[in-house]
Amino acid sequence: MELSSVNNNQKVTVEDAFWSNYKQLVAEQVIPYQWKALNDQLPDTAPSHAIENFRIVAGEAKGDYYGTVFQDSDVAKWLETVAYSLRSFPDSELEEAADDVISLMGRAQAEDGYLNTYYMLVEPDNRWTNLRDNHELYCAGHLVEAAVAYYETTGKRAFLDIMEDYVELIRSTFGREDGKLQGYPGHPEIELALLRLFDTTGKREHLELAAYFIEQRGQEPHYFNMEKEQRQSLGAPSTWNDENTNFRLGYAYMQAHLPVRQQQEAVGHSVRAMYLYAAMAYLARRTDDAELQAVCDALWDDVTNRKMYITGGLGSAVNGEAFTDAYDLPNDSMYCETCASVGLVFWAKQMLLLSPDRKYADVLERAIYNGTISGMDLDGKRFFYVNPLEVNAYQVGRKDQEHVKQERQKWFACACCPPNLARLIASIEDYAYTQSKDTLYTHLYLAGTVQTTIDDVPVKLKQSHQYPWEGSITITVEGTGQFRLAFRIPGWCQEATTSVNGEVLAIDDMEQGYFILDREWTTEDRIELHFQLPVMRVYSNPKIGMNQGQVALQRGPVVYCLEEVDNGKSLAGLRLPRESEITAAFEEDLLNGVVILETDGLKAAESEALYQTDSPVLEPVRLRAVPYYAWCNRQAGEMRIWIHET
Amino acid sequence: MELSSVNNNQKVTVEDAFWSNYKQLVAEQVIPYQWKALNDQLPDTAPSHAIENFRIVAGEAKGDYYGTVFQDSDVAKWLETVAYSLRSFPDSELEEAADDVISLMGRAQAEDGYLNTYYMLVEPDNRWTNLRDNHELYCAGHLVEAAVAYYETTGKRAFLDIMEDYVELIRSTFGREDGKLQGYPGHPEIELALLRLFDTTGKREHLELAAYFIEQRGQEPHYFNMEKEQRQSLGAPSTWNDENTNFRLGYAYMQAHLPVRQQQEAVGHSVRAMYLYAAMAYLARRTDDAELQAVCDALWDDVTNRKMYITGGLGSAVNGEAFTDAYDLPNDSMYCETCASVGLVFWAKQMLLLSPDRKYADVLERAIYNGTISGMDLDGKRFFYVNPLEVNAYQVGRKDQEHVKQERQKWFACACCPPNLARLIASIEDYAYTQSKDTLYTHLYLAGTVQTTIDDVPVKLKQSHQYPWEGSITITVEGTGQFRLAFRIPGWCQEATTSVNGEVLAIDDMEQGYFILDREWTTEDRIELHFQLPVMRVYSNPKIGMNQGQVALQRGPVVYCLEEVDNGKSLAGLRLPRESEITAAFEEDLLNGVVILETDGLKAAESEALYQTDSPVLEPVRLRAVPYYAWCNRQAGEMRIWIHET
């Protein structure tokens, strides 16, 4: 079955209160804000210098390179975000600014197609000598993704041409043929980008180069060992990764410990893992490779059934920003980088395209409503890099937990997360639908429209609802003929009803969690889906030691948390009785409009002794929970998702 | 009130099943084992080279220095242990070996009294240039403590003379007078040692030097800043502490962030803190300094009411092996170094000598029955440096938790803990009693005898019991006259009864937790104390987030734990119902004879999903708990103290 996403050129429109808000924020706040950041126009924040680096390379400014070795990728992600945002928010001034940056890139590009400001300014003689650490191919990948997106939105080829020239150079440099470097990137990204370039251009050599990078990974003799020896003879500058190499995780840090087909467990840096696994799934689809698909499924099982936070957060340890062992999911010291959850969304989409199974969409939805958007405040100006599930007063002084900020920050020296989240939000509609020849799959409930052709029948669906706060979804059909519509019944939903044109249908024709409506459709047919949205008490697997005896609250896809601003200090001392009824109510003026939860709880009274034989005195309190993604938008303080249950 | 300990020259004998066993282990296993270690005669363990370093300095062997900068202190602690052990286990061969080492030290000592093998061999021109990091005064302190102990047991002056010469050099080097260095040690220890030297020799200059080191600490301009500048001009070799200096904890790392009288919170490296606070309390007693005593009490309150594990373990973070914020007591990633709990015992003893208050003895007892002896296996051959309260399967792969060993190790490159624990056990009787002019205080229930003079009446008490397993204590009195006997009613004891010569007495005359018997005594008077020893469920302060909803089991002073060998894997999935009756039974053949606990519990059934709305299915299991100190003596595996309660 050939699946494709339905995501190009305004085929999907968003008229969704929740996401329109976010998309508008990206268009009106985040893009201009990040533009200022890239141009060093933000006061009191770490400078970016990212645009200036290109100017210096182009000979249009004087100065030295500044920034991380992957500073170029911030510009790329900004351009990619702009490309998506222009689909919903045309803005000629913005497009002009983007064109100017693209034009600057063209002037900065070397004669032979090379384009990386770090190497061009700092180590001009050392191109491709440190694939392990220096993100050269990673930056190229982000630029390719941006170029593809920009071409797809605007039809302008300039950026795509620049990047196809660069990719040509990369192709002539890397591969198994004699005389080529048999390397691959320490940080995956270009693989995914090349597959997108293949999809857009139809040029098979892009797919082949992606396949090379994926399959070469982890082969012996190990390229990074050879490269290191080579580099020592060159006298190239040392990097952050020469001491305490790979955080003592070995090449597992970068998922290069084994050839990818032998990988069965998620290891190492979680963002790198997501980008690699997404590319593997993409390649498996494009090459119809069942073996590679099985590898992706084993990895999916490992991540989502053993190593994922309830928020869709990934990465249990700051050391290597990495996965650790199965069921090791500490809530306060974890990493849970915004980029990792964004990457999980990318991977989930690729898995859905391989095979429309609710389990992928459930995780995708979990990540987008929780661990991704928690990375940005509600006015789009401050960001979390690390998304804790629990913030305690006593963590403040811990030097080993300095990565866990208790408030969102304005900008980061390593600014990967804000633009990554921005490009996800700006393109959120690309994650709502996929289709096969005869079926349109609805994965996400995103109010708005989708237009496509199913079995040669032009079809338009229109979703209306107040999801995720309400569970009543109305879908109107435009299009006449026989085709199949598949609607995801979310995994969290234990009671769903449906009707077509008022006629109640039994939800019995289910395929992998999708309710299939296969019939002759007529324009103005009206489908009603109703998902019961009770407040759910969620329990962890007994092997997650740190969550035992605790419960999390979830309603629909939204995970809730308690904040100090609502519940006072010492949140760990709160207790939620098993039998307490929890009420949900929409509060329009709170946090841009959210459903909040309230219930009767208990709180352990303060006491002096550290240890005592009297069990804590529990006093009645009213508990108030807000959506996790919106925490720390009123005031900083304690927060926790997992609540002790009595 | 002048208090003194009753601890010199066989005044206290031990005929206690529990502690005789340990003391015999130290005499028969640990001392010979550590002697082999110091002489590099242990196969498959990190070499010590500690004796060889002295031989090289003395010109009796060739070679280079090897070991940490404080390698000398391992020899010192061994000699100190030998000194105590000889009191109960005379051993002429051992004493001869000790005399030989002492004689070697004499030959190694420099003309001017200096004695530190690291500096003499590695940096002969750099004496006293890195007090911050290089443990020079720390080693001197341990040697002084050993010399005092050896003199007190054997009456031989050789070691004491060597050390008094060295101390004379130190006195001529350090002080506030012009031309002297105004320094003090990065790692406290010499302060305590000098106070002991004062007590033994009566020479007030030793007390004054101790007072100088204590009071100079943390004064501005900061000595370690000046020393650092000085050192840079000398070109002295860099140390472990030049990068990431003081683990980014500032001078709080070594409790030198403020003058000691301004310190109100326990901070930094927990072993350093314990040695300093013990010395401060000692000085306060010897100088009758109420202000300094109040500082000690504030620090005591902070440690024992906010920063101490239920085991008497200290140090919540591996970073700096340090205290963190109040109530931050993670059970699996903590430090809880054996030496820190040993240091807590030293400090508690000094506090008891300042003021006989049960709160000090309760902590002392907690530490000795739990977090100190957990550091050694039951055959005295393997040691924990770090004493976790919880070991989970999923921690094994965490590089940031490599300090937490899941099994005791044979020896350590940094071998501070084994000899520190050995010297504590060998002198455990020194912690049982203190006395004032008219009162003999019994703090610890240690079967055996104590002989002393109270109000000029010669008195001998004999304790008989099976403590800590049984709570019936019989004390027979030898001595005739009026004197006061004070018996600690342990803080954990909620029901105690007492009788004298069969006549039941109401426990009403209590002073700070001590039951006072003030009467005319006659030889053969017989006191019976009976402490009820129910199994106690212990709860944490609500502010200790990580222990909420959990309970620990304690019986008498002994804290219990669950081990995988008894209870299977996934201990976090166990539940102890609030109403389950817990039975205690002595098992003679288990773990050298221990009371074990059994009860009906529940265990969460295994499930696939990471998160689910069904609460875990709980299946009945029998739970079996063993004393924490004895864990990991059968097989390695999971362990936990805090158990989820339902």
PDB file of N, CA, C and O in Angstrom, chain B residues 321-350:
ATOM      1  N   GLU B 321      30.345  15.456  46.327  1.00  0.00           N
ATOM      2  CA  GLU B 321      30.036  14.507  47.421  1.00  0.00           C
ATOM      3  C   GLU B 321      29.408  15.301  48.570  1.00  0.00           C
ATOM      4  O   GLU B 321      29.809  15.197  49.726  1.00  0.00           O
ATOM      5  N   ALA B 322      28.399  16.044  48.215  1.00  0.00           N
ATOM      6  CA  ALA B 322      28.020  17.197  49.029  1.00  0.00           C
ATOM      7  C   ALA B 322      26.570  17.187  49.486  1.00  0.00           C
ATOM      8  O   ALA B 322      25.707  16.539  48.899  1.00  0.00           O
ATOM      9  N   PHE B 323      26.354  17.972  50.523  1.00  0.00           N
ATOM     10  CA  PHE B 323      25.001  18.358  50.889  1.00  0.00           C
ATOM     11  C   PHE B 323      24.388  19.171  49.748  1.00  0.00           C
ATOM     12  O   PHE B 323      25.088  19.882  49.036  1.00  0.00           O
ATOM     13  N   THR B 324      23.075  19.070  49.601  1.00  0.00           N
ATOM     14  CA  THR B 324      22.375  19.966  48.687  1.00  0.00           C
ATOM     15  C   THR B 324      21.358  20.736  49.525  1.00  0.00           C
ATOM     16  O   THR B 324      21.573  20.934  50.718  1.00  0.00           O
ATOM     17  N   ASP B 325      20.265  21.133  48.904  1.00  0.00           N
ATOM     18  CA  ASP B 325      19.287  21.928  49.641  1.00  0.00           C
ATOM     19  C   ASP B 325      18.501  21.062  50.642  1.00  0.00           C
ATOM     20  O   ASP B 325      18.460  19.834  50.538  1.00  0.00           O
ATOM     21  N   ALA B 326      17.868  21.722  51.559  1.00  0.00           N
ATOM     22  CA  ALA B 326      17.050  21.046  52.561  1.00  0.00           C
ATOM     23  C   ALA B 326      16.017  20.146  51.889  1.00  0.00           C
ATOM     24  O   ALA B 326      15.411  20.531  50.891  1.00  0.00           O
ATOM     25  N   TYR B 327      15.833  18.973  52.410  1.00  0.00           N
ATOM     26  CA  TYR B 327      14.815  18.005  51.996  1.00  0.00           C
ATOM     27  C   TYR B 327      15.090  17.358  50.641  1.00  0.00           C
ATOM     28  O   TYR B 327      14.242  16.645  50.108  1.00  0.00           O
ATOM     29  N   ASP B 328      16.247  17.620  50.076  1.00  0.00           N
ATOM     30  CA  ASP B 328      16.606  16.984  48.805  1.00  0.00           C
ATOM     31  C   ASP B 328      17.345  15.696  49.140  1.00  0.00           C
ATOM     32  O   ASP B 328      18.552  15.710  49.377  1.00  0.00           O
ATOM     33  N   LEU B 329      16.631  14.597  49.167  1.00  0.00           N
ATOM     34  CA  LEU B 329      17.211  13.328  49.621  1.00  0.00           C
ATOM     35  C   LEU B 329      16.877  12.184  48.662  1.00  0.00           C
ATOM     36  O   LEU B 329      16.182  11.224  49.021  1.00  0.00           O
ATOM     37  N   PRO B 330      17.395  12.281  47.447  1.00  0.00           N
ATOM     38  CA  PRO B 330      17.137  11.197  46.491  1.00  0.00           C
ATOM     39  C   PRO B 330      17.768   9.899  46.972  1.00  0.00           C
ATOM     40  O   PRO B 330      18.848   9.908  47.558  1.00  0.00           O
ATOM     41  N   ASN B 331      17.076   8.794  46.724  1.00  0.00           N
ATOM     42  CA  ASN B 331      17.512   7.520  47.303  1.00  0.00           C
ATOM     43  C   ASN B 331      18.443   6.697  46.425  1.00  0.00           C
ATOM     44  O   ASN B 331      19.049   5.745  46.904  1.00  0.00           O
ATOM     45  N   ASP B 332      18.505   7.044  45.154  1.00  0.00           N
ATOM     46  CA  ASP B 332      19.285   6.192  44.260  1.00  0.00           C
ATOM     47  C   ASP B 332      20.525   6.868  43.693  1.00  0.00           C
ATOM     48  O   ASP B 332      21.416   6.194  43.216  1.00  0.00           O
ATOM     49  N   SER B 333      20.582   8.177  43.723  1.00  0.00           N
ATOM     50  CA  SER B 333      21.694   8.875  43.084  1.00  0.00           C
ATOM     51  C   SER B 333      22.566   9.614  44.091  1.00  0.00           C
ATOM     52  O   SER B 333      23.523  10.279  43.734  1.00  0.00           O
ATOM     53  N   MET B 334      22.226   9.474  45.342  1.00  0.00           N
ATOM     54  CA  MET B 334      22.903  10.196  46.431  1.00  0.00           C
ATOM     55  C   MET B 334      24.358   9.755  46.569  1.00  0.00           C
ATOM     56  O   MET B 334      24.797   8.832  45.909  1.00  0.00           O
ATOM     57  N   TYR B 335      25.066  10.354  47.518  1.00  0.00           N
ATOM     58  CA  TYR B 335      26.425   9.914  47.790  1.00  0.00           C
ATOM     59  C   TYR B 335      26.459   9.018  49.037  1.00  0.00           C
ATOM     60  O   TYR B 335      26.803   7.876  48.967  1.00  0.00           O
ATOM     61  N   CYS B 336      26.080   9.572  50.179  1.00  0.00           N
ATOM     62  CA  CYS B 336      26.041   8.754  51.412  1.00  0.00           C
ATOM     63  C   CYS B 336      27.324   7.957  51.594  1.00  0.00           C
ATOM     64  O   CYS B 336      27.298   6.725  51.722  1.00  0.00           O
ATOM     65  N   GLU B 337      28.413   8.670  51.600  1.00  0.00           N
ATOM     66  CA  GLU B 337      29.705   8.007  51.761  1.00  0.00           C
ATOM     67  C   GLU B 337      29.805   7.409  53.159  1.00  0.00           C
ATOM     68  O   GLU B 337      29.388   8.030  54.143  1.00  0.00           O
ATOM     69  N   THR B 338      30.371   6.230  53.237  1.00  0.00           N
ATOM     70  CA  THR B 338      30.575   5.593  54.547  1.00  0.00           C
ATOM     71  C   THR B 338      31.285   6.549  55.496  1.00  0.00           C
ATOM     72  O   THR B 338      30.901   6.691  56.664  1.00  0.00           O
ATOM     73  N   CYS B 339      32.313   7.245  54.992  1.00  0.00           N
ATOM     74  CA  CYS B 339      33.075   8.183  55.826  1.00  0.00           C
ATOM     75  C   CYS B 339      32.208   9.298  56.388  1.00  0.00           C
ATOM     76  O   CYS B 339      32.507   9.831  57.465  1.00  0.00           O
ATOM     77  N   ALA B 340      31.179   9.696  55.662  1.00  0.00           N
ATOM     78  CA  ALA B 340      30.332  10.779  56.146  1.00  0.00           C
ATOM     79  C   ALA B 340      29.519  10.320  57.356  1.00  0.00           C
ATOM     80  O   ALA B 340      29.361  11.063  58.332  1.00  0.00           O
ATOM     81  N   SER B 341      29.018   9.088  57.297  1.00  0.00           N
ATOM     82  CA  SER B 341      28.275   8.574  58.451  1.00  0.00           C
ATOM     83  C   SER B 341      29.213   8.322  59.622  1.00  0.00           C
ATOM     84  O   SER B 341      28.847   8.532  60.785  1.00  0.00           O
ATOM     85  N   VAL B 342      30.425   7.862  59.333  1.00  0.00           N
ATOM     86  CA  VAL B 342      31.420   7.708  60.398  1.00  0.00           C
ATOM     87  C   VAL B 342      31.685   9.082  61.026  1.00  0.00           C
ATOM     88  O   VAL B 342      31.718   9.229  62.255  1.00  0.00           O
ATOM     89  N   GLY B 343      31.832  10.090  60.168  1.00  0.00           N
ATOM     90  CA  GLY B 343      32.067  11.452  60.670  1.00  0.00           C
ATOM     91  C   GLY B 343      30.898  11.964  61.505  1.00  0.00           C
ATOM     92  O   GLY B 343      31.089  12.682  62.490  1.00  0.00           O
ATOM     93  N   LEU B 344      29.688  11.574  61.104  1.00  0.00           N
ATOM     94  CA  LEU B 344      28.506  11.976  61.875  1.00  0.00           C
ATOM     95  C   LEU B 344      28.566  11.385  63.287  1.00  0.00           C
ATOM     96  O   LEU B 344      28.172  12.032  64.269  1.00  0.00           O
ATOM     97  N   VAL B 345      29.082  10.167  63.399  1.00  0.00           N
ATOM     98  CA  VAL B 345      29.239   9.542  64.717  1.00  0.00           C
ATOM     99  C   VAL B 345      30.250  10.340  65.559  1.00  0.00           C
ATOM    100  O   VAL B 345      30.020  10.603  66.751  1.00  0.00           O
ATOM    101  N   PHE B 346      31.355  10.739  64.918  1.00  0.00           N
ATOM    102  CA  PHE B 346      32.343  11.547  65.658  1.00  0.00           C
ATOM    103  C   PHE B 346      31.710  12.837  66.182  1.00  0.00           C
ATOM    104  O   PHE B 346      31.931  13.259  67.307  1.00  0.00           O
ATOM    105  N   TRP B 347      30.956  13.470  65.301  1.00  0.00           N
ATOM    106  CA  TRP B 347      30.335  14.751  65.667  1.00  0.00           C
ATOM    107  C   TRP B 347      29.307  14.544  66.774  1.00  0.00           C
ATOM    108  O   TRP B 347      29.266  15.296  67.761  1.00  0.00           O
ATOM    109  N   ALA B 348      28.481  13.497  66.616  1.00  0.00           N
ATOM    110  CA  ALA B 348      27.441  13.225  67.619  1.00  0.00           C
ATOM    111  C   ALA B 348      28.079  13.014  68.990  1.00  0.00           C
ATOM    112  O   ALA B 348      27.567  13.493  70.013  1.00  0.00           O
ATOM    113  N   LYS B 349      29.200  12.321  69.014  1.00  0.00           N
ATOM    114  CA  LYS B 349      29.878  12.094  70.292  1.00  0.00           C
ATOM    115  C   LYS B 349      30.311  13.426  70.907  1.00  0.00           C
ATOM    116  O   LYS B 349      30.149  13.650  72.119  1.00  0.00           O
ATOM    117  N   GLN B 350      30.848  14.303  70.086  1.00  0.00           N
ATOM    118  CA  GLN B 350      31.276  15.598  70.614  1.00  0.00           C
ATOM    119  C   GLN B 350      30.089  16.415  71.111  1.00  0.00           C
ATOM    120  O   GLN B 350      30.180  17.127  72.111  1.00  0.00           O
TER     121      GLN B 350
END
